[in-house]
Tab-separated table of C-alpha atoms in Angstrom:
chain	number	residue	atom	x	y	z
A	79	MET	CA	-0.964	-61.715	-4.947
A	80	SER	CA	-4.545	-60.937	-4.016
A	81	ASP	CA	-7.041	-60.641	-6.839
A	82	LEU	CA	-10.515	-59.273	-6.256
A	83	PRO	CA	-13.772	-61.018	-7.148
A	84	GLY	CA	-16.140	-59.796	-9.807
A	85	VAL	CA	-19.098	-57.817	-8.532
A	86	ASP	CA	-22.561	-57.285	-9.922
A	87	LEU	CA	-22.649	-53.644	-10.894
A	88	ALA	CA	-25.542	-51.544	-12.078
A	89	LEU	CA	-23.626	-49.839	-14.877
A	90	ASN	CA	-24.653	-46.766	-16.770
A	91	PRO	CA	-24.623	-47.197	-20.561
A	92	GLU	CA	-21.651	-44.777	-20.705
A	93	ASP	CA	-19.586	-47.176	-18.543
A	94	LEU	CA	-20.137	-50.340	-20.589
A	95	PRO	CA	-17.358	-49.832	-23.185
A	96	PHE	CA	-14.788	-49.378	-20.395
A	97	PHE	CA	-15.746	-52.644	-18.682
A	98	ASP	CA	-16.121	-54.464	-22.012
A	99	ALA	CA	-12.551	-53.424	-22.875
A	100	LEU	CA	-11.271	-54.699	-19.508
A	101	GLU	CA	-12.830	-58.071	-20.287
A	102	ARG	CA	-10.771	-58.094	-23.511
A	103	GLY	CA	-7.627	-57.207	-21.556
A	104	GLU	CA	-7.553	-53.575	-22.709
A	105	VAL	CA	-8.055	-50.102	-21.264
A	106	SER	CA	-10.355	-47.951	-23.354
A	107	VAL	CA	-11.562	-44.448	-22.472
A	108	PRO	CA	-14.013	-42.009	-24.059
A	109	TRP	CA	-12.264	-39.354	-26.119
A	110	CYS	CA	-13.341	-35.888	-27.228
A	111	VAL	CA	-12.016	-35.393	-30.759
A	112	HIS	CA	-12.612	-31.635	-30.496
A	113	CYS	CA	-10.528	-31.162	-27.319
A	114	ASP	CA	-8.224	-34.109	-28.100
A	115	ASP	CA	-8.499	-35.336	-24.530
A	116	HIS	CA	-10.116	-38.079	-22.489
A	117	VAL	CA	-13.513	-37.615	-20.852
A	118	TRP	CA	-13.511	-39.165	-17.386
A	119	PRO	CA	-15.642	-40.459	-15.818
A	120	PRO	CA	-17.328	-41.715	-18.985
A	121	ARG	CA	-20.042	-39.364	-20.250
A	122	THR	CA	-21.907	-38.786	-23.465
A	123	ARG	CA	-20.680	-35.181	-23.637
A	124	CYS	CA	-17.276	-33.623	-23.068
A	125	VAL	CA	-17.158	-31.607	-19.846
A	126	ALA	CA	-14.831	-29.019	-21.452
A	127	CYS	CA	-16.642	-28.204	-24.720
A	128	TYR	CA	-19.977	-30.000	-24.180
A	129	ARG	CA	-19.804	-31.650	-27.585
A	130	GLU	CA	-20.855	-35.231	-28.022
A	131	VAL	CA	-18.163	-37.827	-27.320
A	132	GLN	CA	-17.765	-39.699	-30.592
A	133	GLU	CA	-15.011	-42.223	-29.966
A	134	TRP	CA	-13.246	-44.432	-27.460
A	135	ARG	CA	-9.479	-44.788	-27.518
A	136	THR	CA	-7.573	-47.830	-26.396
A	137	LEU	CA	-4.599	-46.862	-24.254
A	138	ASP	CA	-1.449	-48.912	-23.863
A	139	GLY	CA	-2.449	-50.038	-20.365
A	140	THR	CA	0.489	-48.520	-18.492
A	141	GLY	CA	0.674	-45.865	-15.830
A	142	GLU	CA	1.842	-45.111	-12.330
A	143	ILE	CA	0.388	-45.370	-8.865
A	144	TYR	CA	-0.930	-41.982	-7.779
A	145	SER	CA	-2.182	-43.165	-4.392
A	146	PHE	CA	-2.991	-46.484	-2.738
A	147	SER	CA	-4.229	-48.251	0.351
A	148	VAL	CA	-3.638	-51.801	1.512
A	149	VAL	CA	-6.991	-53.173	2.637
A	150	HIS	CA	-6.659	-55.684	5.456
A	151	ARG	CA	-10.337	-56.138	6.219
A	152	GLY	CA	-12.713	-56.161	3.285
A	153	GLU	CA	-16.500	-56.240	3.380
A	154	GLY	CA	-19.078	-58.304	1.487
A	155	ALA	CA	-17.604	-60.067	-1.551
A	156	PHE	CA	-14.180	-58.708	-0.559
A	157	ALA	CA	-14.201	-60.104	3.011
A	158	LYS	CA	-12.217	-63.245	2.182
A	159	ARG	CA	-9.661	-61.479	-0.082
A	160	PRO	CA	-7.472	-59.338	2.160
A	161	PRO	CA	-4.931	-58.032	2.091
A	162	TYR	CA	-5.339	-56.346	-1.278
A	163	VAL	CA	-4.242	-53.068	-2.802
A	164	PHE	CA	-6.822	-50.489	-3.804
A	165	ALA	CA	-5.142	-47.753	-5.832
A	166	LEU	CA	-5.587	-44.711	-7.997
A	167	VAL	CA	-3.582	-45.308	-11.167
A	168	SER	CA	-2.704	-42.412	-13.475
A	169	LEU	CA	-2.825	-43.923	-16.958
A	170	ASP	CA	-0.267	-42.837	-19.549
A	171	GLY	CA	-2.166	-40.554	-21.918
A	172	GLY	CA	-5.415	-40.902	-19.987
A	173	PRO	CA	-7.250	-40.351	-16.732
A	174	THR	CA	-6.561	-41.474	-13.181
A	175	ILE	CA	-8.729	-44.499	-12.422
A	176	MET	CA	-9.488	-46.743	-9.458
A	177	ALA	CA	-7.842	-50.151	-9.701
A	178	ASN	CA	-6.594	-53.235	-7.904
A	179	VAL	CA	-2.793	-53.622	-7.895
A	180	LEU	CA	-1.618	-57.228	-7.773
A	181	ALA	CA	1.711	-57.783	-6.019
A	182	ASP	CA	3.393	-60.763	-4.370
A	183	ASP	CA	5.145	-58.435	-1.936
A	184	LEU	CA	2.893	-55.563	-0.839
A	185	SER	CA	5.914	-53.642	0.466
A	186	GLU	CA	6.934	-53.096	-3.181
A	187	VAL	CA	3.772	-51.072	-3.878
A	188	ALA	CA	4.586	-47.359	-3.733
A	189	VAL	CA	3.369	-44.014	-5.009
A	190	GLY	CA	5.043	-43.326	-8.357
A	191	ARG	CA	5.653	-47.021	-9.061
A	192	ARG	CA	5.055	-48.004	-12.682
A	193	VAL	CA	2.273	-50.484	-13.388
A	194	ARG	CA	0.788	-52.247	-16.408
A	195	LEU	CA	-2.588	-53.816	-17.028
A	196	ALA	CA	-2.693	-57.364	-15.671
A	197	GLY	CA	-4.546	-58.681	-18.700
A	198	ARG	CA	-7.909	-60.315	-18.996
A	199	PRO	CA	-9.614	-60.825	-15.636
A	200	GLU	CA	-11.144	-64.190	-14.904
A	201	VAL	CA	-14.099	-63.935	-12.565
A	202	GLU	CA	-16.817	-66.425	-11.762
A	203	SER	CA	-19.600	-63.855	-11.966
A	204	GLY	CA	-20.131	-60.146	-12.287
A	205	ARG	CA	-17.686	-57.604	-13.660
A	206	ALA	CA	-14.047	-57.260	-12.729
A	207	GLY	CA	-12.497	-53.868	-12.233
A	208	ALA	CA	-9.151	-52.729	-13.589
A	209	ARG	CA	-6.230	-54.843	-12.391
A	210	PHE	CA	-2.599	-53.845	-12.665
A	211	VAL	CA	0.736	-55.476	-11.860
A	212	LEU	CA	4.000	-53.803	-10.895
A	213	ASP	CA	6.252	-53.081	-13.858
């Protein structure tokens, strides 16, 4: 299982609640109460109705792999971590987000495979991205 390191990100204020939730072991997304839908990527205004986003909803942290790539040669902070899985995960009831999929056997990773949030990331420094495990 290959976990990725935390990275120092210059986050926009709109992104902070998402990364704060990941640090708590949750997936939280901005929600437009007028359209009753997520707003992704995080913004202060809904792209459909242009009203102010007033709440964040915590999702159950499950979804399925929409697309993925096994990275065998990473760069920078990721250079010593390959191979690892970089994926697009379609969250149940939410958006499709970029994530790391942790798997002991990379041949088990497949499009359509169910995943769940891996829990609270533990990184030495920086921010960890979303991490999922096969369900």
